[in-house]
Coordinates of C-alpha atoms in Angstrom, one line a residue:
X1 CA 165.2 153.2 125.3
X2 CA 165.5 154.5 129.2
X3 CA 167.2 153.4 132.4
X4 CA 163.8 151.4 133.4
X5 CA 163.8 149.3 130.3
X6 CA 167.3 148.8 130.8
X7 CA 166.9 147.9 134.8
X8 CA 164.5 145.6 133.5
X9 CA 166.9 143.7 131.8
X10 CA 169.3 143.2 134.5
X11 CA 171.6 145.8 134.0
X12 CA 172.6 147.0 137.0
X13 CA 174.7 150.3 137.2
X14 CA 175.4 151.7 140.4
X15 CA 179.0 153.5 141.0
X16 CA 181.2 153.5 138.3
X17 CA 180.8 149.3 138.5
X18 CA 178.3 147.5 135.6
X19 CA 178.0 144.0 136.5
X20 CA 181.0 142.2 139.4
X21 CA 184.5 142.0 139.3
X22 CA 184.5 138.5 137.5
X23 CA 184.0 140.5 134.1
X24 CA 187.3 140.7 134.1
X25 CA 188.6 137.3 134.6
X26 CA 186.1 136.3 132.0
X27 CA 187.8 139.1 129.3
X28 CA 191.6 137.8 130.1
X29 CA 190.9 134.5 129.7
X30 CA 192.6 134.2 132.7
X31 CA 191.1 131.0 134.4
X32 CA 192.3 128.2 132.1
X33 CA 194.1 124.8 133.8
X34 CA 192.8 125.1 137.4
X35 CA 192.4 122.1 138.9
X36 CA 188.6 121.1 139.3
X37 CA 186.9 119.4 142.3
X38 CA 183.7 118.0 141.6
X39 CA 181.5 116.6 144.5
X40 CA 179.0 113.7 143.7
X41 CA 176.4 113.0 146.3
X42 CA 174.8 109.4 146.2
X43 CA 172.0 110.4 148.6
X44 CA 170.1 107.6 149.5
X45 CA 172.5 105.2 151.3
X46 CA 174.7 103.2 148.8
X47 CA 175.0 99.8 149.6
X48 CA 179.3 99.3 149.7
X49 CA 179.3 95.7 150.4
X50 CA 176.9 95.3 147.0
X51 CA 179.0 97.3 144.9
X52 CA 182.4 96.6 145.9
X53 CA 182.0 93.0 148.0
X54 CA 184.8 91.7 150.0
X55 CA 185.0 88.4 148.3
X56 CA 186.8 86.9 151.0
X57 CA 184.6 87.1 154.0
X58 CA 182.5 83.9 154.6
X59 CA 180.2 86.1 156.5
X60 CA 179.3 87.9 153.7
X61 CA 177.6 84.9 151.9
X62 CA 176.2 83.8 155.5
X63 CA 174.5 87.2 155.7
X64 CA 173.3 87.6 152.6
X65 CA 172.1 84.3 150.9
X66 CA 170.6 86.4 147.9
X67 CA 172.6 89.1 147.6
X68 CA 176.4 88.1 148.0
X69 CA 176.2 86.0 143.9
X70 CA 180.0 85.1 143.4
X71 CA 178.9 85.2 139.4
X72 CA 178.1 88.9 140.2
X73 CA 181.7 89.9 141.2
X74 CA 184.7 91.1 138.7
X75 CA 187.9 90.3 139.7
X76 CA 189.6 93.6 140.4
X77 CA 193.6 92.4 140.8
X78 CA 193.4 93.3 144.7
X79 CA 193.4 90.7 147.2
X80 CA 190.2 90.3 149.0
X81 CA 187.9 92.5 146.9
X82 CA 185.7 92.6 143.6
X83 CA 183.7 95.0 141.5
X84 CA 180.2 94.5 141.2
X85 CA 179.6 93.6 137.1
X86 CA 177.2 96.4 137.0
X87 CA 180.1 98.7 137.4
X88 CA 182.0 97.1 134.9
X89 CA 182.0 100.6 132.8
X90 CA 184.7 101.9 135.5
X91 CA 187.2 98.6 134.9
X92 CA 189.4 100.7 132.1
X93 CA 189.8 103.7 134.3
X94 CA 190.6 101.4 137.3
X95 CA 193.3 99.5 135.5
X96 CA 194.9 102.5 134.5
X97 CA 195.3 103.3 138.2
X98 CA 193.0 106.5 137.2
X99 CA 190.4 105.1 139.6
X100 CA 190.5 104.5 143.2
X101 CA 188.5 103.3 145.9
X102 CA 187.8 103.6 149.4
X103 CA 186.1 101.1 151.6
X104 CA 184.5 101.2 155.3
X105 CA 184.6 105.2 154.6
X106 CA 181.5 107.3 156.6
X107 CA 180.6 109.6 159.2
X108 CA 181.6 109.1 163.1
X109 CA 178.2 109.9 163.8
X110 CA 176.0 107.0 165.2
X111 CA 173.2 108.6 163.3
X112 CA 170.7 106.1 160.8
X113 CA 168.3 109.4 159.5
X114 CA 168.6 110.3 156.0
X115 CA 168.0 113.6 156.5
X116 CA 170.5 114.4 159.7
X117 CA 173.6 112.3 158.1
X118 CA 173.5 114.6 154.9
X119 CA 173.5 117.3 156.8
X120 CA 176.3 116.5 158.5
X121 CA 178.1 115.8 155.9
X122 CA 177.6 118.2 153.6
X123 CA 177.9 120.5 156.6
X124 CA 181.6 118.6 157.7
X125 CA 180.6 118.7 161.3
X126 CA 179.0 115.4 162.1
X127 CA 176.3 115.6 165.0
X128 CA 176.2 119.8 164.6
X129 CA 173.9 121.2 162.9
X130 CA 174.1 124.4 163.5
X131 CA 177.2 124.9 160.9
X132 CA 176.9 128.1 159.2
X133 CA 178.2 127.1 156.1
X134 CA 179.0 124.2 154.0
X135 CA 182.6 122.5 153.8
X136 CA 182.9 123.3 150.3
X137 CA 181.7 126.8 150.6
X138 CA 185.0 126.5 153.4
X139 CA 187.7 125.1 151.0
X140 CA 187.1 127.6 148.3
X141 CA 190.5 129.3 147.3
X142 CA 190.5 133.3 148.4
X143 CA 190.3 135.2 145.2
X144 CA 189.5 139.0 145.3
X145 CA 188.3 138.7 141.4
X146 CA 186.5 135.3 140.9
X147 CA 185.2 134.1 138.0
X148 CA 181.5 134.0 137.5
X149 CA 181.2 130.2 137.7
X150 CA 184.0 129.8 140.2
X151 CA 181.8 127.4 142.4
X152 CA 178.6 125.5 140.8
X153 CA 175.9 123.2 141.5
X154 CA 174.3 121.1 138.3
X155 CA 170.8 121.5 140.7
X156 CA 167.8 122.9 140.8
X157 CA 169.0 125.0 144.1
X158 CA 172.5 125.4 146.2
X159 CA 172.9 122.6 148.4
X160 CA 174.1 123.0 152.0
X161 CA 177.5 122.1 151.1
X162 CA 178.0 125.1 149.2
X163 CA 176.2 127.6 151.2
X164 CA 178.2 130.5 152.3
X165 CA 180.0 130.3 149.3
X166 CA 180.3 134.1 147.9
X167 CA 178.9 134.0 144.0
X168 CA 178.2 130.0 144.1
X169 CA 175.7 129.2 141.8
X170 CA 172.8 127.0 141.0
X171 CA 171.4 125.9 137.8
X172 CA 169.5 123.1 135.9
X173 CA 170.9 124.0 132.3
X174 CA 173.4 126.3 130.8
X175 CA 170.8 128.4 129.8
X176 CA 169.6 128.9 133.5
X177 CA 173.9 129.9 133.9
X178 CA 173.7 132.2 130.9
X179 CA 170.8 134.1 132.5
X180 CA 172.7 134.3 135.6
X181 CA 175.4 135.4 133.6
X182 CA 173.1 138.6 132.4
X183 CA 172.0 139.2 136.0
X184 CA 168.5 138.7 135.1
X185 CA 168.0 139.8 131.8
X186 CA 166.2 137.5 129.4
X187 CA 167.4 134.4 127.9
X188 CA 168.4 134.6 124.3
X189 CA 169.8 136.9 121.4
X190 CA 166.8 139.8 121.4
X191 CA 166.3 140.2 125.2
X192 CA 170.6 140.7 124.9
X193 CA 170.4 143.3 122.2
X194 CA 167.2 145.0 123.7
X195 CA 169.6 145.3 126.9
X196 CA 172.5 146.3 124.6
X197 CA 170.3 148.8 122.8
X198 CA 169.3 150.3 125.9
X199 CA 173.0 150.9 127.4
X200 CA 174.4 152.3 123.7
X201 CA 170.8 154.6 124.1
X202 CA 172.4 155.6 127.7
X203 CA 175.8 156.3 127.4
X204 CA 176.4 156.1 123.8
X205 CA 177.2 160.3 123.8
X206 CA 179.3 159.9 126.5
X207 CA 181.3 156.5 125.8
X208 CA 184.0 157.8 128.1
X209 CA 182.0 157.7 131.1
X210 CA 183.5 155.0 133.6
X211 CA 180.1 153.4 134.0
X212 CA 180.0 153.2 130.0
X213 CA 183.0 151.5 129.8
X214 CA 182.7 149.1 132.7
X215 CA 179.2 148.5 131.0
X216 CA 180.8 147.3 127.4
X217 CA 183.3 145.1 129.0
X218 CA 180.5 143.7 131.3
X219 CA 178.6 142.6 127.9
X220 CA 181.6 141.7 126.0
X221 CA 182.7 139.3 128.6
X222 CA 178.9 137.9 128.5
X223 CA 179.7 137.0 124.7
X224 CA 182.6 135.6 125.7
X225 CA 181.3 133.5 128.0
X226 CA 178.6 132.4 125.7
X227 CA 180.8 131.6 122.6
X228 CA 182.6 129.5 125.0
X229 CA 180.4 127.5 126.2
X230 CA 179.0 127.4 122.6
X231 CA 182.1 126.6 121.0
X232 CA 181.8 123.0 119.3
X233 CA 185.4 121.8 120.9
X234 CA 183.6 122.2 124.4
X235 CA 180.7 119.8 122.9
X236 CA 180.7 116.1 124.2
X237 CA 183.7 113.8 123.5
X238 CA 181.8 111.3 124.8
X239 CA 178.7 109.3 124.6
X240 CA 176.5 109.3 128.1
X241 CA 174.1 106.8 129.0
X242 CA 170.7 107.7 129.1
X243 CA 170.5 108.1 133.1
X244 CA 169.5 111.2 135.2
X245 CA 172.9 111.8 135.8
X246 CA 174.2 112.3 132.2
X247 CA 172.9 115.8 131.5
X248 CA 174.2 117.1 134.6
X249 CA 177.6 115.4 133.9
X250 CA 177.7 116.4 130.3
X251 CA 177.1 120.2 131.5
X252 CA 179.9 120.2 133.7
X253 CA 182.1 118.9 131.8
X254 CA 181.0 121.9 128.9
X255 CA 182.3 124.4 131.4
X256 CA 185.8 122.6 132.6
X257 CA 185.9 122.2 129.1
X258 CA 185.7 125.7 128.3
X259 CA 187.8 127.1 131.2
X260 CA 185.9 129.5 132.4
X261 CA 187.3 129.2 135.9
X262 CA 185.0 126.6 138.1
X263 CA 186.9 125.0 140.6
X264 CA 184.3 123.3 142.3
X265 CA 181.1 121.5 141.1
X266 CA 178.2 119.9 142.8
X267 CA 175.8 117.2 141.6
X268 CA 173.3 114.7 142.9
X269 CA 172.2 111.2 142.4
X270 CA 169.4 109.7 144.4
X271 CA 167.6 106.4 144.3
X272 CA 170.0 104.0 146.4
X273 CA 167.3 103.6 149.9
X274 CA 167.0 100.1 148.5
X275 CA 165.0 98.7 151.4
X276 CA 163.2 96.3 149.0
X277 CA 164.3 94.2 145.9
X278 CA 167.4 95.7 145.9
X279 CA 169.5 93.4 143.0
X280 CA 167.3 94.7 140.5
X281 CA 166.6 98.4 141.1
X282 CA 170.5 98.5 143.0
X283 CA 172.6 97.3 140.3
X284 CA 170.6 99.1 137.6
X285 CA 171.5 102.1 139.3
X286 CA 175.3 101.1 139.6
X287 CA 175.3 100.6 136.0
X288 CA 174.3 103.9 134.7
X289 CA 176.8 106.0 137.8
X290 CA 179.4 103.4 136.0
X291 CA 178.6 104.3 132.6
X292 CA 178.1 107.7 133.5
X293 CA 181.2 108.4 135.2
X294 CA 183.5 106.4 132.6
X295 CA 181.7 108.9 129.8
X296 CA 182.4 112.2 131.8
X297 CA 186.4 111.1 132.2
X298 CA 186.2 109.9 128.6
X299 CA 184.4 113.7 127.4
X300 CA 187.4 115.6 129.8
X301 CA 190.0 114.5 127.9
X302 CA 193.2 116.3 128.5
X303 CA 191.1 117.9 131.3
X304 CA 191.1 114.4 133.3
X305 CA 193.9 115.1 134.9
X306 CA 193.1 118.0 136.4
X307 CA 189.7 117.2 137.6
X308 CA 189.3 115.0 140.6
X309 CA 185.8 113.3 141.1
X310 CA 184.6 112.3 144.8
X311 CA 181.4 110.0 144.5
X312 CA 180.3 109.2 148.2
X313 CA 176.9 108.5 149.9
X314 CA 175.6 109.7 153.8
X315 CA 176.0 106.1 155.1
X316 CA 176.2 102.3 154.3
X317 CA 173.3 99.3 154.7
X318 CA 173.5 96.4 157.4
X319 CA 175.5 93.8 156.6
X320 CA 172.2 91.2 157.1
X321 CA 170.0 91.3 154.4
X322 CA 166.5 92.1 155.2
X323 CA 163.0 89.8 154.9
X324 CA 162.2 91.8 151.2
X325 CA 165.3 91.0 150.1
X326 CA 167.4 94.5 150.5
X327 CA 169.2 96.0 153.7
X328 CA 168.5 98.8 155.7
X329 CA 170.5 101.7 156.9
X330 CA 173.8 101.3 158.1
X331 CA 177.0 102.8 158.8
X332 CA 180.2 102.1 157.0
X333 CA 179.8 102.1 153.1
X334 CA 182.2 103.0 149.7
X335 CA 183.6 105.8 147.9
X336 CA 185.0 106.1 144.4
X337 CA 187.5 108.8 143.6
X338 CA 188.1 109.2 139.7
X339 CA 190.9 111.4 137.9
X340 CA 193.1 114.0 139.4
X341 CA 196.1 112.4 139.9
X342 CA 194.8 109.9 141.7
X343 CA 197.0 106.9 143.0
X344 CA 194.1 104.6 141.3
X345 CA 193.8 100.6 140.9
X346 CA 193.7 100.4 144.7
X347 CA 191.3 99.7 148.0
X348 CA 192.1 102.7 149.9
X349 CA 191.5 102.5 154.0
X350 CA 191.5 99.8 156.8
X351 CA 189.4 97.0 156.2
X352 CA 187.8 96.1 159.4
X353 CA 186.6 92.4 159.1
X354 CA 182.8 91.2 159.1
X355 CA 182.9 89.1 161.8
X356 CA 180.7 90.0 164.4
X357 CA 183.1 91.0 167.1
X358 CA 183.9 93.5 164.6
X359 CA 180.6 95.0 163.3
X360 CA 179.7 98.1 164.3
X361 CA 176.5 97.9 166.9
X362 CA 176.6 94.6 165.9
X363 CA 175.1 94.8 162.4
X364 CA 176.8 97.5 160.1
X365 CA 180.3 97.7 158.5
X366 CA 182.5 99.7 160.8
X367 CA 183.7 103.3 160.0
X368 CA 187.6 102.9 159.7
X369 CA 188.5 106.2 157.5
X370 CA 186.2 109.6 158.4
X371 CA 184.6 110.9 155.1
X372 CA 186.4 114.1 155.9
X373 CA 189.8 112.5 156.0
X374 CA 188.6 111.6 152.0
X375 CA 187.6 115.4 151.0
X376 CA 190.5 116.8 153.5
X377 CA 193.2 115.0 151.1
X378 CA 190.9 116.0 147.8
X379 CA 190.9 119.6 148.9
X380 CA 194.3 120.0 149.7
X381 CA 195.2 118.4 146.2
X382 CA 192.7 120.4 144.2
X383 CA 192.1 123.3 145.9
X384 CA 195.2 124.4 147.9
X385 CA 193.3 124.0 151.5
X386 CA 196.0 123.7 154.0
X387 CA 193.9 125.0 156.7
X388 CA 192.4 121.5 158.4
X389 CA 190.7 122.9 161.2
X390 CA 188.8 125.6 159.2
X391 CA 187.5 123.3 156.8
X392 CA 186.1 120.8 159.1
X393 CA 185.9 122.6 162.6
X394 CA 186.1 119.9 165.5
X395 CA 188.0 117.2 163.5
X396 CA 191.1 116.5 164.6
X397 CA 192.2 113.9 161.7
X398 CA 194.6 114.3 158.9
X399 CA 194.0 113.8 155.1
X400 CA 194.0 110.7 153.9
X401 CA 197.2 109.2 153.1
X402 CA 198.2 108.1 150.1
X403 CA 195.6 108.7 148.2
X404 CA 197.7 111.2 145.4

């Protein structure tokens, strides 16, 4: 056993310090009960008029012949709106006012390009790209000894929403986290002990020596973190849908579980540019984010309540259904906002009307509440963020009202 072999296992020792500060955290069992903000971006363009209609516009029918089906919509005890039946999964959790949702919610940014409006809004600067980081990179909490998985994205790298963040973290399994958590040394018990071995070889004559010590808590608080997230009470609670989005929700949930101090988490769900035949491929996809969502607040348990969950997409679809019966990109569109004290069972925002004096350019649902006025109010609740301006430079808003 030597230093190479035990550089080569990730082990880095360099001045008195054996791995970062959030060994520490991780040995007092310091970061249980934070409240949780977890970010879920529909990418694609979710149609809001499809999955929460406004049952009382006559335009709506007018516009779209095949898509506006009054058998299709669940009454949801609001005037003037109804829940798509795909989405039934989330009707529970809305009448237990633990759901809420926000209509005509978007970006002020004219913008109908997939790629620029995520950008934007995972940057919080609409129309400027040139952001240096994202805005929940921005409305992290200052901590001088953060935990290890203080900010994380369920993904296979950081999205822009996240970059800048100091020690965020992306991974497609715990496992991936757990080798993270090693700084690079191999997955699994032997490459562990081989790295173990190799640091008792080291310093074991000399257990005194600063770097020893830091070095034992460093791999302590590594076993810790493991028999965490291993523990059965952080297994599911809950039985997920078989869906894309169900590991990633699962994992998540494993870690707020197992309070190992995230605050923030990241995930993605694609597949709603639904150009063409969009009942069938849409409301299949609205059925599994239902069923998905209702099984991650049903596997949170007591945790539900300090977890707040922001489902929201880059922009909306034209009101006018298209010639291959789907819609193209719009502006306006839907949010949903699960858990975290909530004020829930409600249509959150200004409705602005469907008539055409009233559509925006003509053919798209109008933007009546900024996106950021939506993560402003989810920030401030779950994160502390007080500072508007710093979050989302250039907007001169407020957080939304209301909404907790």
């Amino acid at each position: 056993m030597n230093r190479r072999l035990l550089l080569k296992h990730g082990a880095v020792v360099a001045a008195g310090s054996f791995l970062p500060l959030w060994t520490r955290r991780v040995l007092a069992q310091e970061s249980g009960g934070n409240k949780v903000l977890v970010f879920l971006f529909l990418r694609g363009a979710l149609d809001g008029l499809h999955a929460v209609p406004p049952v009382d516009e006559p335009r709506l029918y007018a516009l779209r012949p095949q898509l506006a089906r009054r058998e299709d919509m669940v009454d949801l005890g609001v005037p003037g709106f109804a829940l798509h039946r795909s989405m039934e999964a989330l009707l529970p959790f809305w009448r237990e006012g633990s759901v809420a949702i926000v209509h005509a919610v978007g970006s002020p940014d004219p913008t109908r390009s997939h790629f620029d409006a995520q950008d934007f809004l995972e940057l919080g600067t609409p129309g400027v790209k040139g952001t240096p980081d994202g805005w929940l990179a921005r409305s992290l909490p200052e901590d001088p000894n953060p935990s290890l998985v203080q900010a994380v994205a369920v993904a296979q790298r950081l999205p822009r929403s996240l970059q800048g963040a100091r020690g965020a973290l992306a991974f497609s399994s715990l496992d991936q986290l757990r080798l993270h958590a090693l700084a690079g040394a191999p997955a699994g018990k032997k490459g562990r002990a081989e790295a173990q071995a190799a640091f008792d070889a080291m310093y074991g004559l000399q257990p005194e020596e600063p770097v020893a010590a830091s070095g034992k808590d460093a791999f302590a608080a590594v076993q810790l973190l493991e028999r965490k997230l291993n523990g059965g009470a952080w297994g599911p609670a809950a039985e997920y849908p078989k869906g894309p989005l169900s590991q990633p929700l699962r994992q998540l949930a494993q870690l707020i579980k197992a309070d190992v101090g995230l605050r923030i988490g990241c995930l993605d769900a694609g597949g709603w540019d639904t150009h063409a035949a969009q009942p069938g491929r849409l409301e299949n996809g609205l059925r599994w984010l239902a069923e998905s969502l209702a099984a991650f607040q049903l596997d949170l348990g007591r945790r539900a309540a300090d977890v707040m969950l922001i489902a929201a997409t880059e922009f909306g679809r034209t009101v006018r259904q298209n010639g291959a019966n789907g819609t193209d990109h719009g502006h306006a569109s839907v949010a949903f906002v699960l858990g975290g004290g909530v004020r829930g069972g409600r249509i959150h925002g200004r409705w602005p009307g469907l008539q055409d004096d009233r559509l925006y350019e003509g053919r798209d649902l109008a933007v009546t509440t900024d996106l950021r006025s939506l993560l402003a109010a989810a920030a401030k609740a779950q994160l502390g963020v007080g500072d508007l301006r710093r979050l989302f430079p250039g907007f001169d808003g407020a957080p939304l009202a209301g909404l907790v």
